[in-house]
C-alpha positions as protocol buffer text, in pm:
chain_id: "A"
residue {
  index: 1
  type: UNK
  ca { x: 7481 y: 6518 z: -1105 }
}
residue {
  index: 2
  type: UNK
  ca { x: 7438 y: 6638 z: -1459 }
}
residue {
  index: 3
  type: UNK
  ca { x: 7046 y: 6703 z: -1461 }
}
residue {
  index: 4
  type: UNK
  ca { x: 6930 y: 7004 z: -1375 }
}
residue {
  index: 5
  type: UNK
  ca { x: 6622 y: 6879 z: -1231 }
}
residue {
  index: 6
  type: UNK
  ca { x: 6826 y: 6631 z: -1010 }
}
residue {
  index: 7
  type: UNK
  ca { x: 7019 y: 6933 z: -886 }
}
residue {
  index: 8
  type: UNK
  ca { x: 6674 y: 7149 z: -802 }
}
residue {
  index: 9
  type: UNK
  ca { x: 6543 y: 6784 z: -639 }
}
residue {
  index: 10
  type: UNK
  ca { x: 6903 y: 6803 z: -405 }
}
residue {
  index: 11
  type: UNK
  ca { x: 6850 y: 7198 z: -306 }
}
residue {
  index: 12
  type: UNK
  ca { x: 6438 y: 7075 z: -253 }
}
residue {
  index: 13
  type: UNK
  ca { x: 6563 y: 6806 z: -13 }
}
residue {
  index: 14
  type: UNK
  ca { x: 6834 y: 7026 z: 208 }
}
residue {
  index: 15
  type: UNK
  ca { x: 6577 y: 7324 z: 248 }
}
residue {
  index: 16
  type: UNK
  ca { x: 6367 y: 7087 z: 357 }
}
residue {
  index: 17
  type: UNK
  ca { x: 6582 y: 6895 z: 628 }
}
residue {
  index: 18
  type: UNK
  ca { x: 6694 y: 7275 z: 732 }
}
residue {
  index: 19
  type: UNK
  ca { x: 6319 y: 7298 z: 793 }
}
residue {
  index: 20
  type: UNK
  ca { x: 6288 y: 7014 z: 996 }
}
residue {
  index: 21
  type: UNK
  ca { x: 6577 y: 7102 z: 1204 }
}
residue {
  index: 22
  type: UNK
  ca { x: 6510 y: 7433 z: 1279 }
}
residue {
  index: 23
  type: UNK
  ca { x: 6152 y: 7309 z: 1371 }
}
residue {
  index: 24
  type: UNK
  ca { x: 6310 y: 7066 z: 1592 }
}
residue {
  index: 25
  type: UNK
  ca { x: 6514 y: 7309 z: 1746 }
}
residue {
  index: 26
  type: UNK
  ca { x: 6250 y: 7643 z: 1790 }
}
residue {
  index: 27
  type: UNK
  ca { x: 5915 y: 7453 z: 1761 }
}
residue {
  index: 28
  type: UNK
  ca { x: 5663 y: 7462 z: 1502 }
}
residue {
  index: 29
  type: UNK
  ca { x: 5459 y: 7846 z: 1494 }
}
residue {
  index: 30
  type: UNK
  ca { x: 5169 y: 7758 z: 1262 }
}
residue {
  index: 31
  type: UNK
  ca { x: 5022 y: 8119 z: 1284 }
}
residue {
  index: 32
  type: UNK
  ca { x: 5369 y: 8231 z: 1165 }
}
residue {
  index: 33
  type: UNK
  ca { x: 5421 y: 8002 z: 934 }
}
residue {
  index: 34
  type: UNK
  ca { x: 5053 y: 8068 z: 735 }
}
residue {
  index: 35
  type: UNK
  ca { x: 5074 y: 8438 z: 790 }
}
residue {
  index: 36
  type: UNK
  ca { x: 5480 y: 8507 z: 797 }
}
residue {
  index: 37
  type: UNK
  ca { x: 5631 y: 8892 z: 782 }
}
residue {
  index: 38
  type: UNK
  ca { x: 5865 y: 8967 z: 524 }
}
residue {
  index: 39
  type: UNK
  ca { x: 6173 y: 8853 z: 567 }
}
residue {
  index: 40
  type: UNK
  ca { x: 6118 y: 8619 z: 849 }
}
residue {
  index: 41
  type: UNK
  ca { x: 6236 y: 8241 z: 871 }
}
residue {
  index: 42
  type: UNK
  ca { x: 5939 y: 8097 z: 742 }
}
residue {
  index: 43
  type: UNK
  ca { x: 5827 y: 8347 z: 459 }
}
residue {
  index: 44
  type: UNK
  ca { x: 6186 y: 8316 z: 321 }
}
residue {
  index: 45
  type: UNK
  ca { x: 6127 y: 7924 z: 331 }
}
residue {
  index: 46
  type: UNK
  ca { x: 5848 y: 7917 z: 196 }
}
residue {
  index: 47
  type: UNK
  ca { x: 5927 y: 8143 z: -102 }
}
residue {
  index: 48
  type: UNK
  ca { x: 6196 y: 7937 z: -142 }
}
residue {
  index: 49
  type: UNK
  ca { x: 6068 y: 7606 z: -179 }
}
residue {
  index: 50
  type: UNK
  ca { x: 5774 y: 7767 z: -400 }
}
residue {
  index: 51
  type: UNK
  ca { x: 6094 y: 7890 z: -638 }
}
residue {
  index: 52
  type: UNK
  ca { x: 6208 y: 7551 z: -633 }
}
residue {
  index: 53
  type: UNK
  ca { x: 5865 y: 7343 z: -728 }
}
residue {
  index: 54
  type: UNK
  ca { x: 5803 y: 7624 z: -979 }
}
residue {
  index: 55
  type: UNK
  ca { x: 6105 y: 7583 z: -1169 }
}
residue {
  index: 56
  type: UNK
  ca { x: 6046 y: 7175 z: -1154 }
}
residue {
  index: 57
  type: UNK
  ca { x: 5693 y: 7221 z: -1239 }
}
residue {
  index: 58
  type: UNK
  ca { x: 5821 y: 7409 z: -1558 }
}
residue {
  index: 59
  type: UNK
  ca { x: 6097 y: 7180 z: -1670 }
}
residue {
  index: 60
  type: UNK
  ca { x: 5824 y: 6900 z: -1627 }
}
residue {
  index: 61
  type: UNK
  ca { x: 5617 y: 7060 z: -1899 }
}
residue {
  index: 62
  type: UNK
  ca { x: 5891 y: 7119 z: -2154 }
}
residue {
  index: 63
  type: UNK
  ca { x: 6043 y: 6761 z: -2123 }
}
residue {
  index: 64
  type: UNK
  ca { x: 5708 y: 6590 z: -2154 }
}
Protein backbone atom coordinates (compact mmCIF):
# COMPACT_ATOMS: atom_id res chain seq x y z
CA UNK A 1 0.00 0.00 0.00
CA UNK A 2 1.85 2.92 -1.47
CA UNK A 3 -0.77 5.82 -0.75
CA UNK A 4 -0.58 7.51 2.13
CA UNK A 5 -4.14 8.10 2.39
CA UNK A 6 -4.80 4.29 1.91
CA UNK A 7 -2.46 3.73 4.84
CA UNK A 8 -4.40 6.53 7.22
CA UNK A 9 -7.87 4.70 5.71
CA UNK A 10 -6.13 1.06 7.20
CA UNK A 11 -5.08 2.70 10.80
CA UNK A 12 -9.00 4.51 10.53
CA UNK A 13 -10.45 1.01 10.08
CA UNK A 14 -8.35 -1.02 13.01
CA UNK A 15 -9.02 1.86 15.65
CA UNK A 16 -12.24 1.47 14.78
CA UNK A 17 -12.77 -2.45 15.04
CA UNK A 18 -10.57 -1.98 18.47
CA UNK A 19 -13.55 0.24 19.29
CA UNK A 20 -16.07 -2.10 18.59
CA UNK A 21 -14.41 -4.80 20.45
CA UNK A 22 -13.66 -3.22 23.43
CA UNK A 23 -17.37 -2.00 23.38
CA UNK A 24 -18.35 -5.48 22.97
CA UNK A 25 -16.35 -6.57 25.67
CA UNK A 26 -16.92 -3.51 28.59
CA UNK A 27 -20.21 -2.04 27.22
CA UNK A 28 -20.90 1.17 25.72
CA UNK A 29 -20.54 4.39 28.62
CA UNK A 30 -22.08 7.23 26.61
CA UNK A 31 -21.56 9.78 29.52
CA UNK A 32 -17.87 8.73 29.30
CA UNK A 33 -17.54 8.66 26.03
CA UNK A 34 -19.09 12.55 25.42
CA UNK A 35 -17.39 13.84 28.51
CA UNK A 36 -14.05 11.47 28.79
CA UNK A 37 -10.99 12.39 31.43
CA UNK A 38 -7.70 12.72 30.08
CA UNK A 39 -6.13 9.91 29.33
CA UNK A 40 -8.95 7.50 29.54
CA UNK A 41 -9.99 4.81 26.82
CA UNK A 42 -12.32 6.82 25.09
CA UNK A 43 -10.69 10.41 25.10
CA UNK A 44 -7.51 8.71 23.70
CA UNK A 45 -9.89 7.17 20.92
CA UNK A 46 -11.41 9.77 20.15
CA UNK A 47 -8.38 12.06 19.76
CA UNK A 48 -7.16 9.55 17.79
CA UNK A 49 -9.56 9.04 15.19
CA UNK A 50 -9.99 13.02 15.09
CA UNK A 51 -5.92 12.90 14.17
CA UNK A 52 -6.73 10.51 11.63
CA UNK A 53 -9.86 12.33 9.69
CA UNK A 54 -7.84 15.55 10.12
CA UNK A 55 -4.91 14.48 8.33
CA UNK A 56 -7.39 12.84 5.47
CA UNK A 57 -9.43 15.87 5.47
CA UNK A 58 -6.13 17.80 4.62
CA UNK A 59 -4.65 15.55 1.99
CA UNK A 60 -8.24 15.76 0.41
CA UNK A 61 -7.79 19.47 -0.11
CA UNK A 62 -4.30 19.45 -1.57
CA UNK A 63 -5.03 16.57 -4.10
CA UNK A 64 -8.23 18.13 -5.34
Amino acid sequence: MDNPANELIQVQIKLQKEFLDYVHKNGFDYGAYSASTPRSYYETYRKRLREIREQLAARMKTHH
